[in-house]
Coordinates of C-alpha atoms and ligand atoms in Angstrom, one line a residue:
X163 CA 150.9 17.4 89.3
X164 CA 148.2 20.0 90.3
X165 CA 149.7 23.4 91.1
X166 CA 146.9 25.3 91.9
X167 CA 146.4 26.9 95.3
X168 CA 149.7 25.8 96.4
X169 CA 152.4 27.2 98.5
X170 CA 156.0 25.7 98.0
X171 CA 158.7 26.0 100.6
X172 CA 161.7 26.1 98.7
X173 CA 164.2 28.0 96.5
X174 CA 162.2 29.6 93.7
X175 CA 164.9 29.0 90.8
X176 CA 165.3 25.5 91.8
X177 CA 161.6 25.0 92.2
X178 CA 160.5 27.0 89.0
X179 CA 162.8 24.7 87.1
X180 CA 160.6 21.9 88.0
X181 CA 157.1 23.6 86.8
X182 CA 156.0 23.0 83.3
X183 CA 156.0 26.1 80.7
X184 CA 153.2 28.5 80.0
X185 CA 150.5 27.8 82.8
X186 CA 150.7 31.4 84.7
X187 CA 148.1 34.0 83.8
X188 CA 149.7 36.8 86.0
X189 CA 153.1 36.8 87.8
X190 CA 154.1 39.1 90.7
X191 CA 157.4 39.4 91.8
X192 CA 158.5 41.3 95.0
X193 CA 162.2 40.1 95.6
X194 CA 164.7 41.2 98.3
X195 CA 166.3 44.1 97.2
X196 CA 169.9 43.8 98.4
X197 CA 169.4 46.0 101.4
X198 CA 170.3 43.6 104.2
X199 CA 166.9 43.0 105.3
X200 CA 166.7 40.3 107.9
X201 CA 164.7 37.3 106.0
X202 CA 165.7 34.9 108.2
X203 CA 167.0 32.2 105.6
X204 CA 167.8 34.3 102.5
X205 CA 170.9 36.5 103.0
X206 CA 169.9 40.0 101.6
X207 CA 173.6 41.4 101.0
X208 CA 175.5 40.7 97.5
X209 CA 177.4 42.3 95.1
X210 CA 175.5 44.4 92.6
X211 CA 176.8 42.0 90.0
X212 CA 175.9 38.9 91.6
X213 CA 172.5 40.2 92.6
X214 CA 171.8 41.1 88.9
X215 CA 173.0 37.6 87.8
X216 CA 170.7 35.8 90.3
X217 CA 167.7 38.3 89.3
X218 CA 168.2 37.2 85.6
X219 CA 168.0 33.4 86.5
X220 CA 164.6 33.8 88.1
X221 CA 163.3 36.1 85.7
X222 CA 164.2 33.8 82.7
X223 CA 162.3 31.2 84.7
X224 CA 159.1 33.5 85.3
X225 CA 159.0 34.2 81.7
X226 CA 159.2 30.5 80.6
X227 CA 156.2 29.9 83.0
X228 CA 154.0 32.7 81.7
X229 CA 151.1 31.9 79.2
X230 CA 151.1 33.5 75.7
X231 CA 148.7 36.2 76.9
X232 CA 150.2 36.7 80.5
X233 CA 151.4 39.4 82.5
X234 CA 154.3 40.1 84.7
X235 CA 154.6 42.8 87.4
X236 CA 157.9 43.3 89.2
X237 CA 158.1 45.7 92.1
X238 CA 161.8 46.8 92.9
X239 CA 163.9 49.7 93.8
X240 CA 164.3 52.3 90.8
X241 CA 168.1 51.6 90.4
X242 CA 167.5 48.0 89.9
X243 CA 164.5 48.5 87.7
X244 CA 166.9 50.1 85.1
X245 CA 169.0 46.7 84.7
X246 CA 165.9 44.6 84.8
X247 CA 164.2 46.5 82.0
X248 CA 167.2 46.1 79.7
X249 CA 167.0 42.3 80.4
X250 CA 163.1 42.0 80.3
X251 CA 162.9 44.1 77.0
X252 CA 164.7 41.4 75.1
X253 CA 161.8 38.8 75.9
X254 CA 158.6 40.8 76.9
X255 CA 156.6 43.8 75.9
X256 CA 157.1 46.6 78.2
X257 CA 153.7 48.2 78.9
X258 CA 154.5 50.5 82.0
X259 CA 156.9 51.7 84.5
X260 CA 154.8 52.5 87.4
X261 CA 156.0 54.6 90.4
X262 CA 154.7 53.7 93.6
X263 CA 154.9 56.4 96.1
X264 CA 155.2 54.6 99.1
X265 CA 156.5 57.7 101.3
X266 CA 159.7 57.9 103.4
X267 CA 160.8 60.1 106.5
X268 CA 163.3 62.8 105.5
X269 CA 166.9 61.9 107.0
X270 CA 168.9 64.8 105.9
X271 CA 169.4 63.6 102.3
X272 CA 167.0 62.8 99.5
X273 CA 165.4 59.8 100.3
X274 CA 164.1 57.1 97.9
X275 CA 160.4 57.5 98.3
X276 CA 159.2 55.4 95.4
X277 CA 159.4 52.0 94.1
X278 CA 159.2 50.9 90.4
X279 CA 156.6 48.6 89.4
X280 CA 157.6 47.3 86.1
X281 CA 154.6 45.8 84.0
X282 CA 155.3 43.6 81.0
X283 CA 153.3 41.2 78.9
X284 CA 154.5 38.3 76.9
X285 CA 152.4 39.3 73.7
X286 CA 150.4 42.4 72.7
X287 CA 147.2 40.7 73.3
X288 CA 146.7 40.5 77.1
X289 CA 144.3 40.8 80.0
X290 CA 143.5 44.3 80.9
X291 CA 140.3 45.1 83.1
X292 CA 139.3 48.7 83.0
X293 CA 138.3 48.9 86.8
X294 CA 135.6 51.0 88.0
X295 CA 135.9 54.3 89.5
X296 CA 133.6 53.4 92.5
X297 CA 136.2 50.8 93.5
X298 CA 137.5 51.7 96.9
X299 CA 141.3 52.0 96.5
X300 CA 142.0 54.4 99.2
X301 CA 142.4 53.8 103.0
X302 CA 140.2 56.9 103.6
X303 CA 137.2 57.8 101.9
X304 CA 136.3 61.0 104.0
X305 CA 135.2 63.8 101.5
X306 CA 138.2 66.0 103.2
X307 CA 140.6 63.3 102.1
X308 CA 139.4 62.7 98.8
X309 CA 139.3 66.4 98.1
X310 CA 143.0 66.7 98.8
X311 CA 144.0 64.1 96.3
X312 CA 146.0 65.5 93.1
X313 CA 144.0 63.7 90.6
X314 CA 140.8 65.3 89.1
X315 CA 138.9 62.0 89.4
X316 CA 139.5 58.7 91.1
X317 CA 139.4 57.3 87.8
X318 CA 142.6 59.3 86.7
X319 CA 144.3 57.9 89.7
X320 CA 143.6 54.3 89.0
X321 CA 145.1 54.5 85.5
X322 CA 148.0 57.0 86.2
X323 CA 151.6 55.6 86.4
X324 CA 151.9 57.1 89.8
X325 CA 150.3 54.9 92.4
X326 CA 150.1 57.2 95.5
X327 CA 147.1 56.3 97.6
X328 CA 148.1 52.9 98.6
X329 CA 150.0 53.0 101.9
X330 CA 152.8 50.7 103.3
X331 CA 151.8 48.2 106.1
X332 CA 153.3 50.2 109.0
X333 CA 151.0 49.8 112.0
X334 CA 152.5 47.1 114.2
X335 CA 148.9 45.5 114.7
X336 CA 148.6 44.9 111.0
X337 CA 152.3 44.1 110.1
X338 CA 153.2 40.3 110.8
X339 CA 155.6 40.2 113.5
X340 CA 158.3 38.2 111.6
X341 CA 158.2 39.8 108.0
X342 CA 160.1 43.1 107.5
X343 CA 158.4 44.1 104.0
X344 CA 154.9 42.9 103.9
X345 CA 152.8 44.5 101.1
X346 CA 149.3 46.4 101.7
X347 CA 146.6 44.1 100.3
X348 CA 145.0 46.8 98.3
X349 CA 148.1 47.3 96.2
X350 CA 147.9 43.5 95.3
X351 CA 144.3 43.9 94.7
X352 CA 144.8 46.6 92.1
X353 CA 147.3 44.4 90.2
X354 CA 145.1 41.1 90.3
X355 CA 142.0 43.0 89.3
X356 CA 143.5 44.8 86.4
X357 CA 145.5 41.9 85.1
X358 CA 143.6 38.6 85.5
X359 CA 140.3 37.3 85.6
X360 CA 138.3 35.0 87.8
X361 CA 139.7 31.4 88.0
X362 CA 143.2 32.7 86.4
X363 CA 146.4 31.5 88.0
X364 CA 148.4 33.9 89.9
X365 CA 152.1 33.2 90.7
X366 CA 154.3 34.7 93.3
X367 CA 158.0 33.4 93.6
X368 CA 158.8 35.5 96.5
X369 CA 155.5 34.9 98.6
X370 CA 156.5 36.1 101.8
X371 CA 153.7 36.0 104.6
X372 CA 151.3 35.3 101.6
X373 CA 149.7 38.9 100.3
X374 CA 149.5 37.5 96.8
X375 CA 147.9 34.5 97.6
X376 CA 145.5 36.0 100.0
X377 CA 144.4 38.7 97.6
X378 CA 144.1 36.0 94.7
X379 CA 141.9 33.8 96.9
X380 CA 139.6 36.6 97.9
X381 CA 139.2 37.7 94.4
X382 CA 138.5 34.1 93.3
X383 CA 141.7 33.4 91.3
X384 CA 143.9 30.5 91.8
X385 CA 147.4 31.1 93.3
X386 CA 150.9 29.4 93.4
X387 CA 153.6 30.9 95.6
X388 CA 157.2 30.0 96.6
X389 CA 158.9 31.0 99.7
X390 CA 162.2 30.0 100.9
X391 CA 161.5 30.6 104.8
X392 CA 159.4 27.9 106.2
X393 CA 158.3 30.4 109.0
X394 CA 156.8 32.8 106.3
X395 CA 155.0 29.9 104.6
X396 CA 153.6 28.8 107.9
X397 CA 152.4 32.4 108.4
X398 CA 151.0 32.5 104.7
X399 CA 148.8 29.3 105.4
X400 CA 147.5 30.8 108.5
X401 CA 146.5 33.9 106.7
X402 CA 144.9 32.0 104.0
X403 CA 143.0 29.9 106.4
X404 CA 141.4 33.4 107.6
X405 CA 141.0 34.7 103.9
X406 CA 139.1 31.5 103.4
X407 CA 136.5 32.2 106.2
X408 CA 136.3 35.8 104.9
X409 CA 135.3 34.9 101.6
X410 CA 133.0 32.2 102.7
X411 CA 131.2 35.0 105.1
X412 CA 131.0 37.4 101.9
X413 CA 129.5 34.5 99.8
X414 CA 127.1 33.9 102.7
X415 CA 126.1 37.6 102.6
X416 CA 125.9 37.5 98.7
X417 CA 128.1 40.4 98.1
X418 CA 129.5 41.3 94.7
X419 CA 133.2 41.4 94.1
X420 CA 133.6 45.0 93.6
X421 CA 132.1 45.8 97.1
X422 CA 135.0 43.6 98.9
X423 CA 136.8 46.0 101.3
X424 CA 140.2 44.5 102.1
X425 CA 140.8 46.8 105.0
X426 CA 138.1 44.8 106.8
X427 CA 140.2 41.8 106.5
X428 CA 143.5 41.2 108.4
Ligands
SAM616 C1 160.3 41.2 99.6 S1 159.8 40.0 100.4 C2 158.4 39.6 99.9 C3 157.0 40.0 100.6 C4 155.7 39.6 100.3 N1 155.4 40.4 99.0 C5 154.9 39.9 101.4 O1 153.9 40.9 101.1 O2 155.0 39.2 102.3 C6 160.9 38.7 99.7 C7 160.7 37.4 100.1 O3 161.5 36.5 99.3 C8 162.0 35.5 99.9 N2 163.0 34.9 99.3 C9 164.2 35.1 99.2 N3 165.0 34.5 98.5 C10 164.3 33.6 97.9 C11 164.4 32.3 97.1 N4 165.7 32.2 96.4 N5 163.3 31.7 96.8 C12 162.0 31.9 97.2 N6 161.8 33.0 98.2 C13 162.9 33.8 98.3 C14 162.1 35.8 101.4 O4 162.2 34.9 102.6 C15 161.2 37.1 101.6 O5 160.0 36.6 102.3

């Protein structure tokens, strides 16, 4: 069976168990965080012990699917990341623990303002692309905003383990009505460009409304996604069709990959 450029509707553990070993170049996982979010099908409320047990089941499968030079990025809350790292350290090489400063509103207590992004590789030889500083990561390139950044240069910002210039999808017009935790496209863009090459297969077992697959497609990678909620699968398919026509327009205009501005899309 061909697993390229597919979205599978189903439970990721069951589905991954049917997949062959070592065919994924880059895996990205953005699971539910046990925060009682409304995902329709999956119930996001469990005891911490059962949540961690469930996590280890799907992490074990992802590790099996990764190619020998493959990479895994896992986005989660800092409190879960500590547990996941203890588990993953037994099987993979930890490269970085990145803090994504996604901002939050003060509510009278210390608010969790950052997410942890664990970056692991299956061996010590792995794909790592040094991105060009001219790449447009930020949503605002006015000189006033650039001047306000804490980094001495954009290049430093790209390779620091604090990612602070990638904003959560907040705007109603940009967030898909049915999904509570859709990720911003530039966040996935940074991961996919850094840790995969054109033609590689990018895998996401918690696809949501398709952010990973969309960016993979726009950057000429192959994708495979699994999502348990059929409504999100439909939404992801719709978004992918739009990405396809966006990509074709770029090809028609003969624009290089580096000039992609994902803010023009969606
Ligand atoms: C945090 S969201 C991912 C959002 C995604 N990154 C995006 O940008 O759209 C987690 C997703 O995992 C899905 N999910 C929960 N349990 C699942 C399972 N066992 N197998 C596959 N998908 C699952 C939920 O329906 C939800 O869409």
